[in-house]
């Protein structure tokens, strides 16, 4: 199948390239999946296609005529987005809407990622797909507008809301903690935001499973899904798990102290409850992501 992947150097995109370029190599729970198809993967990074240029998006899709589009590109700088809303909305809202229109014209599916930050975090339980979003910042508002633009087109689409993404590349909590835990003696980490740290490799493997389901079983349950690792923790709990792995390697690490969100002000407000319920994905597609602790171990055991 001819797949167009947008976003070249991003965390999720890198892991997708590893799996989709070589479908027989697989990770995590997806290893149980029978992978039957070969793909022709076309990857376009910002250098080849700036998503701020909607004319170029249309040109590229019409020229390449993919059978599936995966949009792993986004304006993900949550705090910077507060001072550059136009850029955030261009990449996270306008571009996905244009991609959805082009995908619908070709009658091919668009797989797109969204975020827990579409919610305000005031729900006492894990969020379901039908819960009302209320983003606290520009990033969340722009991602929600992207979801709405895709849904409004009404073509074949999967909007996959994930959370707290990390990998061994790019800028993320895992790499920051690994560095700071070894540089410092004392480290304070927010303990009152709850969510699911999700390895980009788990996202890629589950995405690959969805693609296979569609190809082989013609599953066509298009729409919005929650798509995070299972289980929950706080940023402090995640930091403790990262510290435990460093200690297991014989490294000495900083003493961790839990703090509250109000002790650590940031330009963009974050939801206190980021928990997303993944039941719908499992019911409709038979796909579920691993527990967050297993994702972390797999990520650390896969230095690629
Ligand atoms: P990354 O920030 O790692 O990668 C995003 C990619 O988008 C980068 O490669 C970047 O290119 C590219 N990009 C940004 N602007 C443009 C542009 N104008 N034109 C073309 N490409 C552009 O993202 P992740 O892999 O972490 O995130 C994947 C998805 O998951 C996104 O939809 C994100 O919103 C969502 N998500 C992420 C979370 C997280 O914690 N990271 C949490 C919840 C959801 P370049 O390398 O050139 O900058």
Tab-separated table of C-alpha atoms and ligand atoms in Angstrom:
chain	number	residue	atom	x	y	z
A	1	UNK	CA	0.000	0.000	0.000
A	2	UNK	CA	1.207	3.492	-0.789
A	3	UNK	CA	1.318	5.436	2.494
A	4	UNK	CA	2.062	9.157	2.771
A	5	UNK	CA	3.568	9.979	6.187
A	6	UNK	CA	3.822	13.635	7.222
A	7	UNK	CA	6.420	14.649	9.810
A	8	UNK	CA	9.871	13.236	9.302
A	9	UNK	CA	11.883	13.789	12.464
A	10	UNK	CA	9.105	13.697	15.051
A	11	UNK	CA	8.923	11.087	17.793
A	12	UNK	CA	5.928	9.186	16.447
A	13	UNK	CA	6.992	9.589	12.834
A	14	UNK	CA	10.435	8.083	13.468
A	15	UNK	CA	8.918	5.009	15.089
A	16	UNK	CA	6.358	4.676	12.293
A	17	UNK	CA	9.126	4.787	9.710
A	18	UNK	CA	10.897	1.908	11.468
A	19	UNK	CA	7.771	-0.244	11.434
A	20	UNK	CA	6.197	0.658	8.107
A	21	UNK	CA	9.455	0.564	6.166
A	22	UNK	CA	10.017	-2.943	7.419
A	23	UNK	CA	6.679	-4.489	8.339
A	24	UNK	CA	8.178	-7.776	9.542
A	25	UNK	CA	10.001	-6.017	12.333
A	26	UNK	CA	7.556	-5.339	15.094
A	27	UNK	CA	7.422	-4.242	18.718
A	28	UNK	CA	5.377	-4.805	21.829
A	29	UNK	CA	1.965	-6.363	21.804
A	30	UNK	CA	1.752	-5.781	18.092
A	31	UNK	CA	4.258	-8.629	17.726
A	32	UNK	CA	1.267	-10.935	18.019
A	33	UNK	CA	-0.276	-9.386	14.926
A	34	UNK	CA	0.168	-11.155	11.669
A	35	UNK	CA	1.696	-8.585	9.384
A	36	UNK	CA	0.814	-9.460	5.869
A	37	UNK	CA	1.406	-6.463	3.692
A	38	UNK	CA	4.325	-4.554	2.332
A	39	UNK	CA	4.079	-0.809	2.078
A	40	UNK	CA	5.513	1.872	-0.103
A	41	UNK	CA	6.205	4.594	2.452
A	42	UNK	CA	6.612	8.202	1.317
A	43	UNK	CA	7.838	10.467	4.118
A	44	UNK	CA	7.628	14.232	3.767
A	45	UNK	CA	9.288	16.437	6.389
A	46	UNK	CA	8.990	20.165	6.754
A	47	UNK	CA	11.797	20.653	4.201
A	48	UNK	CA	9.742	18.956	1.481
A	49	UNK	CA	6.294	20.091	2.602
A	50	UNK	CA	5.670	22.966	4.989
A	51	UNK	CA	2.205	22.336	6.392
A	52	UNK	CA	1.696	26.082	6.730
A	53	UNK	CA	1.338	26.122	2.918
A	54	UNK	CA	-2.084	24.682	2.165
A	55	UNK	CA	-1.604	25.002	-1.601
A	56	UNK	CA	1.475	22.787	-1.408
A	57	UNK	CA	-0.404	20.240	0.731
A	58	UNK	CA	-3.060	19.906	-1.970
A	59	UNK	CA	-0.448	19.712	-4.732
A	60	UNK	CA	1.551	17.019	-2.914
A	61	UNK	CA	-1.430	14.784	-2.183
A	62	UNK	CA	-2.845	15.142	-5.710
A	63	UNK	CA	0.543	14.370	-7.231
A	64	UNK	CA	1.388	11.387	-4.999
A	65	UNK	CA	-2.130	9.874	-4.843
A	66	UNK	CA	-1.490	7.841	-1.651
A	67	UNK	CA	-3.821	5.058	-0.515
A	68	UNK	CA	-3.494	6.188	3.109
A	69	UNK	CA	-2.284	9.388	4.781
A	70	UNK	CA	-0.777	9.452	8.284
A	71	UNK	CA	-0.303	12.914	9.759
A	72	UNK	CA	2.327	12.695	12.496
A	73	UNK	CA	3.359	16.352	12.119
A	74	UNK	CA	2.138	18.994	14.531
A	75	UNK	CA	3.051	22.211	16.312
A	76	UNK	CA	3.773	20.507	19.637
A	77	UNK	CA	5.518	23.318	21.555
A	78	UNK	CA	2.765	23.722	24.155
A	79	UNK	CA	4.167	26.788	25.928
A	80	UNK	CA	5.470	28.517	22.773
A	81	UNK	CA	2.015	28.114	21.214
A	82	UNK	CA	0.660	30.633	23.739
A	83	UNK	CA	2.659	33.386	22.020
A	84	UNK	CA	2.366	32.070	18.432
A	85	UNK	CA	-1.289	31.059	18.047
A	86	UNK	CA	-1.337	31.711	14.293
A	87	UNK	CA	1.432	29.164	13.686
A	88	UNK	CA	-0.198	26.636	16.022
A	89	UNK	CA	-3.586	26.968	14.310
A	90	UNK	CA	-2.070	26.821	10.807
A	91	UNK	CA	-0.312	23.503	11.501
A	92	UNK	CA	-2.717	21.913	13.995
A	93	UNK	CA	-6.087	23.064	12.659
A	94	UNK	CA	-5.987	24.344	9.065
A	95	UNK	CA	-3.525	21.788	7.659
A	96	UNK	CA	-5.375	18.703	9.028
A	97	UNK	CA	-8.628	20.048	7.546
A	98	UNK	CA	-6.989	20.414	4.118
A	99	UNK	CA	-5.475	16.942	4.412
A	100	UNK	CA	-8.900	15.561	5.264
A	101	UNK	CA	-10.423	17.226	2.182
A	102	UNK	CA	-7.723	15.821	-0.075
A	103	UNK	CA	-8.005	12.357	1.492
A	104	UNK	CA	-11.778	12.427	1.009
A	105	UNK	CA	-11.363	13.433	-2.652
A	106	UNK	CA	-9.205	10.329	-3.141
A	107	UNK	CA	-11.548	8.314	-0.869
A	108	UNK	CA	-8.579	7.178	1.248
A	109	UNK	CA	-8.259	7.191	5.068
A	110	UNK	CA	-6.491	9.904	7.058
A	111	UNK	CA	-4.903	8.858	10.356
A	112	UNK	CA	-4.279	11.867	12.601
A	113	UNK	CA	-3.066	12.262	16.199
A	114	UNK	CA	-4.570	14.542	18.804
A	115	UNK	CA	-4.115	15.158	22.479
A	116	UNK	CA	-5.375	14.913	26.060
A	117	UNK	CA	-4.925	18.714	26.195
A	118	UNK	CA	-8.323	19.159	24.495
A	119	UNK	CA	-9.756	18.603	28.012
A	120	UNK	CA	-9.592	20.918	31.023
A	121	UNK	CA	-8.851	18.038	33.401
A	122	UNK	CA	-11.763	18.741	35.750
A	123	UNK	CA	-13.415	15.349	35.151
A	124	UNK	CA	-13.082	13.118	38.228
A	125	UNK	CA	-12.651	9.962	36.081
A	126	UNK	CA	-10.881	9.011	32.852
A	127	UNK	CA	-12.233	10.876	29.821
A	128	UNK	CA	-14.333	9.135	27.175
A	129	UNK	CA	-14.512	10.231	23.544
A	130	UNK	CA	-17.988	11.749	23.994
A	131	UNK	CA	-16.931	13.954	26.928
A	132	UNK	CA	-17.009	17.666	26.176
A	133	UNK	CA	-13.591	19.171	25.428
A	134	UNK	CA	-12.574	22.466	26.993
A	135	UNK	CA	-8.906	23.174	26.236
A	136	UNK	CA	-6.963	25.323	28.673
A	137	UNK	CA	-4.433	26.714	26.171
A	138	UNK	CA	-3.689	27.579	22.551
A	139	UNK	CA	-2.124	24.186	21.740
A	140	UNK	CA	-5.210	22.323	22.991
A	141	UNK	CA	-7.568	24.721	21.200
A	142	UNK	CA	-5.653	24.367	17.931
A	143	UNK	CA	-5.626	20.545	18.176
A	144	UNK	CA	-9.359	20.521	18.946
A	145	UNK	CA	-9.992	22.746	15.918
A	146	UNK	CA	-8.002	20.222	13.848
A	147	UNK	CA	-10.181	17.366	15.109
A	148	UNK	CA	-13.316	19.336	14.237
A	149	UNK	CA	-12.034	20.252	10.771
A	150	UNK	CA	-11.322	16.599	9.964
A	151	UNK	CA	-14.673	15.395	11.308
A	152	UNK	CA	-16.523	18.127	9.378
A	153	UNK	CA	-15.158	16.827	6.071
A	154	UNK	CA	-16.790	13.497	6.841
A	155	UNK	CA	-14.310	11.255	5.017
A	156	UNK	CA	-12.600	8.091	6.253
A	157	UNK	CA	-10.566	9.198	9.250
A	158	UNK	CA	-9.104	8.127	12.565
A	159	UNK	CA	-8.368	10.829	15.135
A	160	UNK	CA	-6.219	9.220	17.816
A	161	UNK	CA	-5.908	11.211	21.042
A	162	UNK	CA	-2.746	10.284	22.869
A	163	UNK	CA	-0.843	11.753	25.838
A	164	UNK	CA	2.575	12.414	27.381
A	165	UNK	CA	4.550	11.093	24.382
A	166	UNK	CA	8.214	10.214	24.849
A	167	UNK	CA	10.955	8.359	22.997
A	168	UNK	CA	14.729	8.252	22.803
A	169	UNK	CA	14.690	11.150	20.309
A	170	UNK	CA	13.606	14.759	20.300
A	171	UNK	CA	12.548	16.752	23.306
A	172	UNK	CA	10.541	14.910	25.896
A	173	UNK	CA	10.159	14.207	29.613
A	174	UNK	CA	12.135	10.932	29.550
A	175	UNK	CA	15.267	12.485	28.061
A	176	UNK	CA	15.004	15.595	30.255
A	177	UNK	CA	14.641	13.485	33.405
A	178	UNK	CA	17.479	11.145	32.448
A	179	UNK	CA	19.751	14.181	32.151
A	180	UNK	CA	18.583	16.108	35.223
A	181	UNK	CA	18.484	13.036	37.488
A	182	UNK	CA	22.170	12.484	36.768
A	183	UNK	CA	23.207	16.164	36.855
A	184	UNK	CA	21.487	17.190	40.078
A	185	UNK	CA	21.249	16.011	43.644
A	186	UNK	CA	17.716	17.224	44.171
A	187	UNK	CA	14.861	17.420	41.673
A	188	UNK	CA	11.270	18.610	42.150
A	189	UNK	CA	8.593	17.146	39.880
A	190	UNK	CA	4.872	17.887	39.577
A	191	UNK	CA	2.810	15.202	41.296
A	192	UNK	CA	-0.761	16.435	40.859
A	193	UNK	CA	-1.133	15.991	37.082
A	194	UNK	CA	-2.292	12.462	36.324
A	195	UNK	CA	-2.058	10.748	32.942
A	196	UNK	CA	-0.459	7.991	30.905
A	197	UNK	CA	3.096	8.364	29.599
A	198	UNK	CA	2.962	6.822	26.127
A	199	UNK	CA	6.019	5.589	24.226
A	200	UNK	CA	6.058	6.721	20.593
A	201	UNK	CA	6.948	3.115	19.672
A	202	UNK	CA	3.675	1.892	21.234
A	203	UNK	CA	1.769	4.517	19.241
A	204	UNK	CA	3.489	3.404	16.040
A	205	UNK	CA	2.866	-0.295	16.699
A	206	UNK	CA	-0.820	0.281	17.461
A	207	UNK	CA	-1.133	2.487	14.369
A	208	UNK	CA	0.382	-0.297	12.300
A	209	UNK	CA	-2.190	-2.704	13.754
A	210	UNK	CA	-5.010	-0.350	12.760
A	211	UNK	CA	-3.661	-0.160	9.229
A	212	UNK	CA	-3.452	-3.955	9.042
A	213	UNK	CA	-7.004	-4.342	10.399
A	214	UNK	CA	-8.303	-2.017	7.745
A	215	UNK	CA	-6.361	-3.735	5.000
A	216	UNK	CA	-7.042	-7.342	5.921
A	217	UNK	CA	-10.402	-7.283	7.717
A	218	UNK	CA	-11.805	-4.138	6.116
A	219	UNK	CA	-12.567	-2.699	9.560
A	220	UNK	CA	-14.024	0.703	8.847
A	221	UNK	CA	-14.957	2.063	12.275
A	222	UNK	CA	-13.820	5.580	11.464
A	223	UNK	CA	-13.904	8.388	14.013
A	224	UNK	CA	-12.390	9.609	17.257
A	225	UNK	CA	-10.492	7.323	19.639
A	226	UNK	CA	-8.531	7.587	22.856
A	227	UNK	CA	-5.113	6.086	22.234
A	228	UNK	CA	-2.819	6.130	25.262
A	229	UNK	CA	-0.788	3.580	27.171
A	230	UNK	CA	-2.831	1.788	29.820
A	231	UNK	CA	-2.673	2.692	33.499
A	232	UNK	CA	-1.936	6.056	35.016
A	233	UNK	CA	0.647	7.922	37.016
A	234	UNK	CA	1.802	11.459	37.719
A	235	UNK	CA	4.842	13.180	36.225
A	236	UNK	CA	6.442	12.490	39.618
A	237	UNK	CA	5.571	8.781	39.348
A	238	UNK	CA	6.985	8.696	35.819
A	239	UNK	CA	10.172	10.378	37.067
A	240	UNK	CA	10.462	7.777	39.845
A	241	UNK	CA	10.189	4.965	37.267
A	242	UNK	CA	12.902	6.589	35.129
A	243	UNK	CA	15.098	7.009	38.223
A	244	UNK	CA	14.614	3.325	39.115
A	245	UNK	CA	15.884	2.315	35.677
A	246	UNK	CA	18.970	4.507	36.064
A	247	UNK	CA	19.618	3.073	39.528
A	248	UNK	CA	19.340	-0.443	38.094
A	249	UNK	CA	22.233	0.501	35.801
A	250	UNK	CA	24.310	1.437	38.867
A	251	UNK	CA	23.934	5.195	38.352
A	252	UNK	CA	23.410	7.573	41.242
A	253	UNK	CA	20.384	9.800	40.794
A	254	UNK	CA	18.900	12.944	42.314
A	255	UNK	CA	16.518	12.789	45.242
A	256	UNK	CA	12.999	13.381	43.896
A	257	UNK	CA	10.546	15.679	45.658
A	258	UNK	CA	6.848	15.898	44.686
A	259	UNK	CA	5.483	19.399	44.079
A	260	UNK	CA	2.164	20.799	42.898
A	261	UNK	CA	1.349	22.422	39.566
A	262	UNK	CA	1.083	25.792	41.320
A	263	UNK	CA	4.712	25.389	42.461
A	264	UNK	CA	5.803	25.099	38.803
A	265	UNK	CA	4.087	27.805	36.727
A	266	UNK	CA	4.274	27.493	32.927
A	267	UNK	CA	2.953	29.808	30.174
A	268	UNK	CA	0.319	27.212	29.186
A	269	UNK	CA	-1.976	25.718	31.802
A	270	UNK	CA	-2.071	21.888	31.798
A	271	UNK	CA	-5.033	19.673	32.750
A	272	UNK	CA	-4.704	18.008	36.173
A	273	UNK	CA	-6.545	14.926	34.890
A	274	UNK	CA	-5.207	13.706	31.525
A	275	UNK	CA	-6.576	10.168	31.793
A	276	UNK	CA	-8.187	8.906	28.574
A	277	UNK	CA	-10.281	5.733	28.487
A	278	UNK	CA	-9.233	3.456	25.603
A	279	UNK	CA	-12.182	1.038	25.722
A	280	UNK	CA	-13.732	2.209	22.461
A	281	UNK	CA	-10.575	1.498	20.469
A	282	UNK	CA	-10.376	-2.031	21.824
A	283	UNK	CA	-14.088	-2.661	21.168
A	284	UNK	CA	-14.116	-1.343	17.587
A	285	UNK	CA	-10.631	-2.269	16.365
A	286	UNK	CA	-9.359	-4.919	18.797
A	287	UNK	CA	-6.292	-2.770	19.448
A	288	UNK	CA	-4.963	-1.715	22.824
A	289	UNK	CA	-1.706	-0.130	23.840
A	290	UNK	CA	0.590	-1.674	26.469
A	291	UNK	CA	0.735	-0.552	30.099
A	292	UNK	CA	2.823	2.591	30.492
A	293	UNK	CA	5.411	0.756	32.610
A	294	UNK	CA	5.900	-1.856	29.863
A	295	UNK	CA	6.203	0.877	27.241
A	296	UNK	CA	8.979	2.497	29.254
A	297	UNK	CA	10.902	-0.767	29.574
A	298	UNK	CA	10.524	-1.463	25.858
A	299	UNK	CA	11.635	2.028	24.948
A	300	UNK	CA	14.738	1.771	27.133
A	301	UNK	CA	15.485	-1.679	25.741
A	302	UNK	CA	15.234	-0.470	22.154
A	303	UNK	CA	18.064	2.035	21.668
A	304	UNK	CA	17.340	2.759	18.013
B	1	LIG	P1	7.108	15.965	17.541
B	1	LIG	O1	7.096	17.343	18.109
B	1	LIG	O2	8.150	15.012	17.972
B	1	LIG	O3	7.157	16.047	15.959
B	1	LIG	C1	6.324	16.918	15.267
B	1	LIG	C2	6.824	16.990	13.841
B	1	LIG	O4	5.991	17.930	13.152
B	1	LIG	C3	8.270	17.464	13.724
B	1	LIG	O5	8.985	16.568	12.925
B	1	LIG	C4	8.128	18.821	13.049
B	1	LIG	O6	9.134	19.088	12.119
B	1	LIG	C5	6.827	18.653	12.287
B	1	LIG	N1	6.308	19.960	11.932
B	1	LIG	C6	6.082	21.018	12.757
B	1	LIG	N2	5.690	22.080	12.030
B	1	LIG	C7	5.678	21.678	10.732
B	1	LIG	C8	5.359	22.320	9.508
B	1	LIG	N3	5.015	23.624	9.457
B	1	LIG	N4	5.443	21.606	8.360
B	1	LIG	C9	5.813	20.314	8.386
B	1	LIG	N5	6.135	19.653	9.515
B	1	LIG	C10	6.062	20.336	10.675
B	1	LIG	O7	5.642	15.369	17.781
B	1	LIG	P2	5.249	13.964	18.438
B	1	LIG	O8	5.747	12.864	17.582
B	1	LIG	O9	5.552	14.019	19.878
B	1	LIG	O10	3.647	14.066	18.305
B	1	LIG	C11	2.925	13.335	17.314
B	1	LIG	C12	1.457	13.675	17.469
B	1	LIG	O11	1.003	13.354	18.785
B	1	LIG	C13	1.101	15.145	17.247
B	1	LIG	O12	-0.118	15.242	16.581
B	1	LIG	C14	0.932	15.681	18.659
B	1	LIG	O13	0.062	16.802	18.699
B	1	LIG	C15	0.361	14.480	19.362
B	1	LIG	N6	0.604	14.466	20.795
B	1	LIG	C16	1.880	14.630	21.266
B	1	LIG	C17	2.113	14.643	22.625
B	1	LIG	C18	3.492	14.838	23.185
B	1	LIG	O14	3.646	14.756	24.399
B	1	LIG	N7	4.516	15.064	22.356
B	1	LIG	C19	1.012	14.460	23.596
B	1	LIG	C20	-0.286	14.272	22.974
B	1	LIG	C21	-0.461	14.260	21.628
B	1	LIG	P3	10.578	19.645	12.540
B	1	LIG	O15	11.308	18.435	13.013
B	1	LIG	O16	11.102	20.212	11.283
B	1	LIG	O17	10.321	20.664	13.616
